[in-house]
Amino acid sequence: METKPDLLKITFDGIEVEVEAGTTIMQAARRIAEADASQGHLVPPAMCYYKPLEGSGGKCRACLVKVAQGSAKDTRPMPKLVPSCITMVQDGMVVENVTNPAVLEERKAIVEFLLLNHPLDCPICDQAGECHLQDFAYEHGSSNQRYEEERRTFEKHDIGPYIQLHMTRCILCYRCVYTADQITEKRVHGVLGRGDAAEISTYIEKSIDNDFSGNVIDVCPVGALTDKTYRFKNRVWFSKPVDAHRDCDKCSSHVTLWYRGEEVIRVTARKNEWGEVEEWICNTCRFEKKKTSDWIIEGPTKVLRSSVVSANKYRADTVKKPDFALRLANSQYKPIDDSRPFITDEETVRQLSIENNRKANERSAFENTEN
Amino acid sequence: MSKKILLEHAHIEGIETFDTYRKNGGYEALEKAIKTMSPEAVVEEAKKSGVRGRGGAGFPMGMKWGFLAKPEGVPRYLVCNADESEPGTFKDHYLMKTIPHLLIEGMIISSFALGANKSFIYVRGELMYVINILQQAIAEAKANGFLGKNILGSGYDLELVVHPGGGAYICGEETALLESLEGKRGNPRNKPPFPAVKGLYQCPTVVNNVESIANMVWIINNGGDAYAAVGVGRSTGTKLISASGHIKNPGVYEIELGLSVEEFMNSDEYCGGIRDGHHLKALVAGGSSVPIIPANLVYKTANGEDRLMSYESLSDGGFATGTMLGSGGFIVFDETACIVRNTWNFSRFYHHESCGQCSPCREGTGWMEKVLHRIEHGHGNMRDIDLLVDVAKKIEGNTICPLGDAAAWPVASAIRHFRDEFEWHVKYPKEATRPGAVYMGEAELV
Ligand SMILES: Cc1cc2nc3c(=O)[nH]c(=O)nc-3n(C[C@H](O)[C@H](O)[C@H](O)COP(=O)(O)O)c2cc1C
Ligand code: SF4
Ligand code: FES
């Protein structure tokens, strides 16, 4: 006879859900969203927690929630907001997330804190469009800015031949540190310094000499760790993701190929709906196999309609519901000219930017005289 | 003369050596504990004494010991927190360098009570000479059979390790301290699990302050009940206070808890009063992390009762009108002190010492420091003052460890009680930035 495991019942934003003991509040919330996609907005944002990485979480404080009732036995509320990513559920726990104004207020403050020292250089950042910090700020932040002081900056560093570290953008989530911990035996990658002067570093700039080092790029929620074979090549919304695999002796090779036109411009691991990589891929698959003929194509990657990766990819006649999306597609759909050449020649880029600046100056001079 | 529990023999010449310490009754408590008592009985005395942690939080020590998990076959550890880096606090330093054997004896008794066979003293890295003193004391205790294998023939073994820190304030936070002891980066851990369940090397661990542990010697000699009879209410025993600032006699004093603040401040036995020709402006009663209070709340609480040197009386009035006993760093300001400058200085410390793990503290401490720096240097705006209050509020209670709170409280309390001084800096930047300029009230400007 089958015995049902003991389930704990918790109430999350008024929704009841039953989960096994040892589940975190965050996982319980994800469970709700997995059962009913329309509740996806209830899942607390995670900027540091990454399920596949042991030890991650608890640092960014983006996922703070209010526990209004500790458990059925001890009905007192918890005195402080708690990080939902590492707090275990108790039977009869009542959690308030978007239903508690204090939680939303603090989340707004966390966005502000994370952006204080962030360079906000999205227009030139490769991560733009798939950046968790952008999403977090857009969904939970406030539109005005109160910080007037100087921001901290760092030099860029190469970590080996394939990875560049741009510490100025880092939000110190420690995900790459846990990844490096997990994939290597010797710890060569960690955090140096303290407070807002702390930096991700490899000991004396040694490269992370490991076949799986490229995965730190995928776990990075921002554009601090970037793929040097892909830098400045593309904006993510101009590319089409396709799932593929190959015969690899090092990894499962379950990857996503990012196409622009006919060209594979980037290879990444596959991410689940929470933006987490479940299967690491090796550096050979990631950095060295950029021809379609290297791969067996499985089909288009499932991308959320709300993602910018989907932008410009739906024609009005393919969009059905809702009405708003139809109007949006109607007004915005422009087929992208994927055959435009890449300009990689530095001199041409410089000339173009001088030209653009001149035009912009003219425009603003014109606007100024008009008033 | 107030009761002396820790510093009774501190004035004796040569007390730092084993022989003198032993002649003055040293290691008798250890003999009593090991020969005549069970570990549980020692814990029981600690509980009866009501002694509260002297590292800042004031958690009852016996109760903490009672929480220690005791799974079969897993070692337990006792770790003494001697990292003392809180600005304004320097009592552990004094205790260790003056009567090192008191700490060593307390450590052995406490380890015996907890069933620990290896214990650690984590000493602030700057105090290398104190580390030498402690190591000397340990060698002497070992040579005399009070430490090492089979102590006093009882079959109980204890190894005592002195470990120097690297000079980071955050390593005084108990879980950061444990990380550091394990040889890792001193980042505080998320709690739960608490050290009593998973501490050093994931084993059950008790972390206590130097002064807390040193108290055990007297408690065993005289009994927990005798200790509980000293002091007032739930603030039992005596407390070492590090007095500094604009007073006549700065230094480390042992007081019976419940002494009035007024007597402590003005009696010649203690601080000796504010230096001549000046008067009290503000007090930080328990180290830089606790809220600052203005002169009118120092001797009397908001509802007119005498303010006493005890956990309860100092925190009477909560954050609105009270402060905390904290670690006993008694910092006195007279009217020549600029509160804005002082707040900026504290803030600078917390910015520098934040470990940088969690976003509110990493970013917020730097933000507050920069804004305070601007106000102090004549570039502030009125809205900056409310901004500071708001940032402090957003940090407080939302961080991994209490350093976030410690950074927020001094700023929030300074603005709560001295807002006019902040506003003066904003309104009259020229006057405020003259060398040595101090706010004397709006009237003086006209
Ligand atoms: C940032 C920070 C620094 C601390 N520094 C010290 C310290 O230097 N010495 C100390 O005894 N406790 C310090 N504490 C308190 C410890 O975390 C812990 O509560 C204490 O060592 C427990 O001992 P007790 O119960 O005997 O007070 C600090 C706490 C924080 C949050
Ligand atoms: S509150 Fe500050 S010191 Fe404590 S863990 Fe967070 S960043 Fe580190
Ligand atoms: S995701 Fe929970 S604290 Fe960062």
GROMACS .gro file of N, CA, C and O and ligand atoms in nm, chain B residues 52-59 61 64 81-86 92 169-175 207-210 212 401-403, ligand 1:
model
  159
  423ARG      N    1   2.429   3.736   3.203
  423ARG     CA    2   2.391   3.756   3.063
  423ARG      C    3   2.515   3.785   2.981
  423ARG      O    4   2.613   3.838   3.029
  424GLY      N    5   2.508   3.745   2.852
  424GLY     CA    6   2.623   3.761   2.763
  424GLY      C    7   2.673   3.904   2.763
  424GLY      O    8   2.596   3.998   2.752
  425ARG      N    9   2.805   3.918   2.777
  425ARG     CA   10   2.862   4.053   2.786
  425ARG      C   11   2.914   4.103   2.652
  425ARG      O   12   2.981   4.205   2.645
  426GLY      N   13   2.887   4.029   2.544
  426GLY     CA   14   2.939   4.069   2.413
  426GLY      C   15   2.852   4.171   2.343
  426GLY      O   16   2.889   4.225   2.238
  427GLY      N   17   2.735   4.198   2.397
  427GLY     CA   18   2.651   4.299   2.335
  427GLY      C   19   2.504   4.266   2.338
  427GLY      O   20   2.421   4.351   2.370
  428ALA      N   21   2.470   4.141   2.307
  428ALA     CA   22   2.329   4.108   2.295
  428ALA      C   23   2.262   4.081   2.429
  428ALA      O   24   2.141   4.092   2.442
  429GLY      N   25   2.342   4.044   2.530
  429GLY     CA   26   2.286   4.025   2.665
  429GLY      C   27   2.198   3.903   2.679
  429GLY      O   28   2.105   3.900   2.760
  430PHE      N   29   2.227   3.799   2.602
  430PHE     CA   30   2.147   3.677   2.611
  430PHE      C   31   2.193   3.593   2.730
  430PHE      O   32   2.313   3.574   2.748
  432MET      N   33   2.349   3.346   2.963
  432MET     CA   34   2.452   3.250   2.925
  432MET      C   35   2.409   3.107   2.956
  432MET      O   36   2.427   3.016   2.874
  435LYS      N   37   2.174   2.979   2.700
  435LYS     CA   38   2.244   2.947   2.575
  435LYS      C   39   2.312   2.811   2.588
  435LYS      O   40   2.305   2.728   2.497
  452ASN      N   41   3.488   3.461   2.233
  452ASN     CA   42   3.493   3.575   2.142
  452ASN      C   43   3.575   3.688   2.206
  452ASN      O   44   3.528   3.758   2.295
  453ALA      N   45   3.699   3.700   2.163
  453ALA     CA   46   3.787   3.805   2.214
  453ALA      C   47   3.827   3.897   2.100
  453ALA      O   48   3.937   3.949   2.094
  454ASP      N   49   3.732   3.917   2.008
  454ASP     CA   50   3.763   3.997   1.890
  454ASP      C   51   3.744   4.146   1.917
  454ASP      O   52   3.784   4.230   1.837
  455GLU      N   53   3.679   4.177   2.026
  455GLU     CA   54   3.654   4.315   2.069
  455GLU      C   55   3.703   4.426   1.975
  455GLU      O   56   3.817   4.472   1.985
  456SER      N   57   3.617   4.469   1.885
  456SER     CA   58   3.656   4.576   1.793
  456SER      C   59   3.555   4.689   1.790
  456SER      O   60   3.566   4.780   1.710
  457GLU      N   61   3.456   4.682   1.873
  457GLU     CA   62   3.353   4.785   1.874
  457GLU      C   63   3.414   4.917   1.921
  457GLU      O   64   3.475   4.922   2.027
  463ASP      N   65   3.767   4.381   2.731
  463ASP     CA   66   3.822   4.245   2.719
  463ASP      C   67   3.974   4.252   2.707
  463ASP      O   68   4.046   4.170   2.763
  540TYR      N   69   3.630   4.383   1.208
  540TYR     CA   70   3.525   4.396   1.309
  540TYR      C   71   3.420   4.288   1.291
  540TYR      O   72   3.370   4.232   1.387
  541ILE      N   73   3.389   4.258   1.165
  541ILE     CA   74   3.280   4.164   1.140
  541ILE      C   75   3.311   4.026   1.197
  541ILE      O   76   3.220   3.950   1.229
  542CYS      N   77   3.438   3.992   1.214
  542CYS     CA   78   3.471   3.861   1.270
  542CYS      C   79   3.438   3.851   1.418
  542CYS      O   80   3.456   3.747   1.480
  543GLY      N   81   3.386   3.959   1.477
  543GLY     CA   82   3.334   3.951   1.613
  543GLY      C   83   3.192   3.897   1.613
  543GLY      O   84   3.144   3.848   1.715
  544GLU      N   85   3.124   3.906   1.500
  544GLU     CA   86   2.990   3.845   1.489
  544GLU      C   87   3.012   3.695   1.496
  544GLU      O   88   3.097   3.641   1.427
  545GLU      N   89   2.933   3.627   1.578
  545GLU     CA   90   2.972   3.490   1.613
  545GLU      C   91   2.985   3.395   1.495
  545GLU      O   92   3.076   3.313   1.492
  546THR      N   93   2.896   3.405   1.396
  546THR     CA   94   2.907   3.308   1.287
  546THR      C   95   3.018   3.346   1.189
  546THR      O   96   3.081   3.258   1.130
  578VAL      N   97   2.939   3.013   2.158
  578VAL     CA   98   3.028   3.129   2.148
  578VAL      C   99   2.993   3.224   2.261
  578VAL      O  100   2.877   3.261   2.278
  579ASN      N  101   3.093   3.260   2.340
  579ASN     CA  102   3.071   3.355   2.448
  579ASN      C  103   3.182   3.458   2.454
  579ASN      O  104   3.296   3.432   2.415
  580ASN      N  105   3.146   3.571   2.508
  580ASN     CA  106   3.240   3.680   2.524
  580ASN      C  107   3.339   3.650   2.637
  580ASN      O  108   3.310   3.571   2.728
  581VAL      N  109   3.454   3.715   2.632
  581VAL     CA  110   3.560   3.699   2.734
  581VAL      C  111   3.505   3.722   2.874
  581VAL      O  112   3.524   3.641   2.965
  583SER      N  113   3.196   3.725   2.983
  583SER     CA  114   3.094   3.626   3.023
  583SER      C  115   3.163   3.504   3.081
  583SER      O  116   3.125   3.455   3.188
  772CYS      N  117   2.317   3.979   0.936
  772CYS     CA  118   2.369   3.986   1.072
  772CYS      C  119   2.337   4.123   1.131
  772CYS      O  120   2.298   4.215   1.061
  773PRO      N  121   2.355   4.139   1.261
  773PRO     CA  122   2.317   4.267   1.324
  773PRO      C  123   2.408   4.386   1.290
  773PRO      O  124   2.385   4.494   1.340
  774LEU      N  125   2.511   4.367   1.207
  774LEU     CA  126   2.593   4.484   1.174
  774LEU      C  127   2.509   4.588   1.102
  774LEU      O  128   2.529   4.708   1.118
  818LIG     C1  129   2.916   4.315   1.393
  818LIG     C2  130   2.925   4.247   1.525
  818LIG     C3  131   3.041   4.249   1.599
  818LIG     C4  132   3.052   4.184   1.719
  818LIG     N1  133   3.168   4.191   1.787
  818LIG     C5  134   3.179   4.125   1.904
  818LIG     C6  135   3.301   4.129   1.976
  818LIG     O1  136   3.398   4.189   1.933
  818LIG     N2  137   3.311   4.061   2.093
  818LIG     C7  138   3.204   3.991   2.143
  818LIG     O2  139   3.218   3.933   2.248
  818LIG     N3  140   3.087   3.987   2.078
  818LIG     C8  141   3.071   4.052   1.960
  818LIG     N4  142   2.952   4.045   1.892
  818LIG     C9  143   2.842   3.966   1.950
  818LIG    C10  144   2.856   3.821   1.910
  818LIG     O3  145   2.792   3.800   1.785
  818LIG    C11  146   2.793   3.726   2.007
  818LIG     O4  147   2.664   3.768   2.031
  818LIG    C12  148   2.866   3.719   2.138
  818LIG     O5  149   3.001   3.688   2.117
  818LIG    C13  150   2.804   3.615   2.224
  818LIG     O6  151   2.868   3.612   2.349
  818LIG     P1  152   2.793   3.654   2.482
  818LIG     O7  153   2.662   3.582   2.480
  818LIG     O8  154   2.882   3.608   2.588
  818LIG     O9  155   2.777   3.800   2.479
  818LIG    C14  156   2.941   4.113   1.770
  818LIG    C15  157   2.823   4.112   1.698
  818LIG    C16  158   2.815   4.177   1.578
  818LIG    C17  159   2.687   4.172   1.502
   0.00000   0.00000   0.00000
